[in-house]
Amino acid sequence: MRIDHPARAAGRKVVVIVGAGFAGLNAAIRLRNEPGVHVILLDRRNHHLFQPLLYQVATAGLNPADIAVPIRAQFKDANNVDVHLGRVDGAMLGRREVSLRGGTDQIAYDYLVVATGAQHSYFGHDEWEPFAPGLKTVEQATEIRRRLLYAFEYAENEIDPEKQRDALTFVVVGGGPTGVELAGAIADISRTVMVADFRRIDSSKARVMLIEAAPRVLGTFPEGLSAHAEDDLRALGVEVMTNAPVSEIDATGVRVGDTWIRSRAVFWAAGVQASPFELEPAPPRDRAGRVKVNEDLSLPGFPNVFVAGDMALMPLVGVGKKGVSTGGAVPGVAPAAIQAGTFVAETILRDLKGRRRKPFAYHDKGTMATIGKSRAVAVIGRTQMTGFVAWCAWLFVHVYFLIGFKNRLGVMWTWVWSYVFSKRGARLITEREWQLDSEGWDGGT
């Protein structure tokens, strides 16, 4: 059934936004209460998630509610924004329709914004996912937390030293910012938070390994900062393996080259790909599934359809009077998605006013990664920072970008409490009933 919103009959343009991540949410925020447009915001979940802090949920530093806000709460005073929870199957561009519920319903649009984000890529080995969960959703973060905390509980109950060692071996695959932050946090929690909780095991002796296929961790950072981050990781007790591609993962561990690393807690942070979303006709995509877009983020041949955020291969355009392209692509980071979402909304408003479109010019706000308490690396413009100063900058930026005053205040208080007392208050194993194997291990599959 085709659904035509009454706003079209009233002369307003209907803007359908698929996805309420950083790009989609900020596009809707820019368009709220704007005359002449009506927004329909669709998402599979009822909340917007601040993904950069998911690793803190995974390591019991924060609760999910600290970094997620209900989507509807952002538009309670916006009469021109409808929020709908549901699955979107794809879009038929020639008919200007978005398909819902397995194709049974279609929503007509004047403008379409596709911002469905990204998901983990296992490089053709999707069978690894049950043994090595990624970190893109609240469900994945709480699953990692469950496996992490249960590993300590299992080791406390185990009398076999070899099985204890296997249980307390944590492997993070992928040396980008997510992998570095996750490995550093696991090392920190095992050495400062958990040590007083157990009697039979020494949690500070947990083995934390970070495995990276490239020559160095944080490959997008300057080489000096990458080396500094690796030194910080090693100081925390993390074993860093570079030039070490993974060839096999199962319920008992990971194979790197000819070495089999026994571990029941393997976590994936090695690759991403665009979330699957069918567009008909199908546009060109890169190897990661990102849609190739024009400089104004519209689809070639469909100026009323925009793709933004991690799903888009957004061209990198210089900041100048003529917006000259510098080549390359905009990085898949939160500030880029926020800028892209706002830009798309501004472009739609420019169309309605009969004004000429501009190319999307990404303004680099810097890149940061935290390694542990008082340890971080950061690049802001030409300035490079390390240590406590970089860590403070990281705290400020992440609190600033959180949506909602309550979340900002709550996260800041939690971090202060954790910093002063080395405590983490979200150490709960609640997500599902244990499914024990013959050795008493919660298999996680």
Coordinates of N, CA and C in Angstrom, one line a residue, residues 228 232 370 372-378 385-396 419:
H228 N 53.6 6.1 20.3 CA 53.3 6.4 21.6 C 52.2 5.6 22.2
D232 N 52.1 3.1 25.4 CA 51.1 3.2 26.5 C 50.4 1.8 26.7
T370 N 41.7 7.1 23.3 CA 42.2 7.0 24.7 C 42.7 5.6 24.9
G372 N 43.8 4.5 28.3 CA 43.5 4.2 29.6 C 43.5 5.4 30.5
K373 N 43.4 5.3 31.8 CA 43.3 6.4 32.6 C 44.6 7.3 32.4
S374 N 44.3 8.6 32.1 CA 45.3 9.6 31.9 C 46.2 9.3 30.7
R375 N 45.8 8.4 29.8 CA 46.6 8.1 28.6 C 45.7 8.3 27.4
A376 N 46.2 9.0 26.4 CA 45.5 9.2 25.2 C 46.4 9.9 24.1
V377 N 46.0 9.8 22.9 CA 46.7 10.5 21.8 C 45.7 11.3 21.0
A378 N 46.1 12.5 20.5 CA 45.1 13.3 19.8 C 45.8 14.1 18.8
M385 N 48.9 15.8 20.6 CA 48.9 15.8 22.1 C 49.0 14.3 22.5
T386 N 49.6 14.1 23.7 CA 49.7 12.8 24.3 C 49.4 12.9 25.8
G387 N 49.3 11.8 26.4 CA 49.2 11.8 27.9 C 48.0 12.4 28.5
F388 N 48.2 13.1 29.6 CA 47.0 13.6 30.4 C 46.3 14.7 29.7
V389 N 47.1 15.6 29.0 CA 46.4 16.7 28.2 C 45.5 16.1 27.1
A390 N 46.0 15.1 26.4 CA 45.2 14.5 25.3 C 44.0 13.8 25.9
W391 N 44.2 13.2 27.1 CA 43.1 12.5 27.8 C 42.0 13.5 28.2
C392 N 42.4 14.7 28.7 CA 41.4 15.7 29.1 C 40.7 16.2 27.9
A393 N 41.4 16.4 26.8 CA 40.7 16.9 25.6 C 39.7 15.8 25.1
W394 N 40.1 14.6 25.2 CA 39.2 13.5 24.8 C 38.0 13.5 25.6
L395 N 38.1 13.7 26.9 CA 36.9 13.7 27.8 C 36.0 14.9 27.4
F396 N 36.6 16.0 27.2 CA 35.8 17.2 26.9 C 35.0 17.0 25.6
Y419 N 37.7 7.7 38.1 CA 39.1 8.2 38.1 C 39.6 8.2 39.5

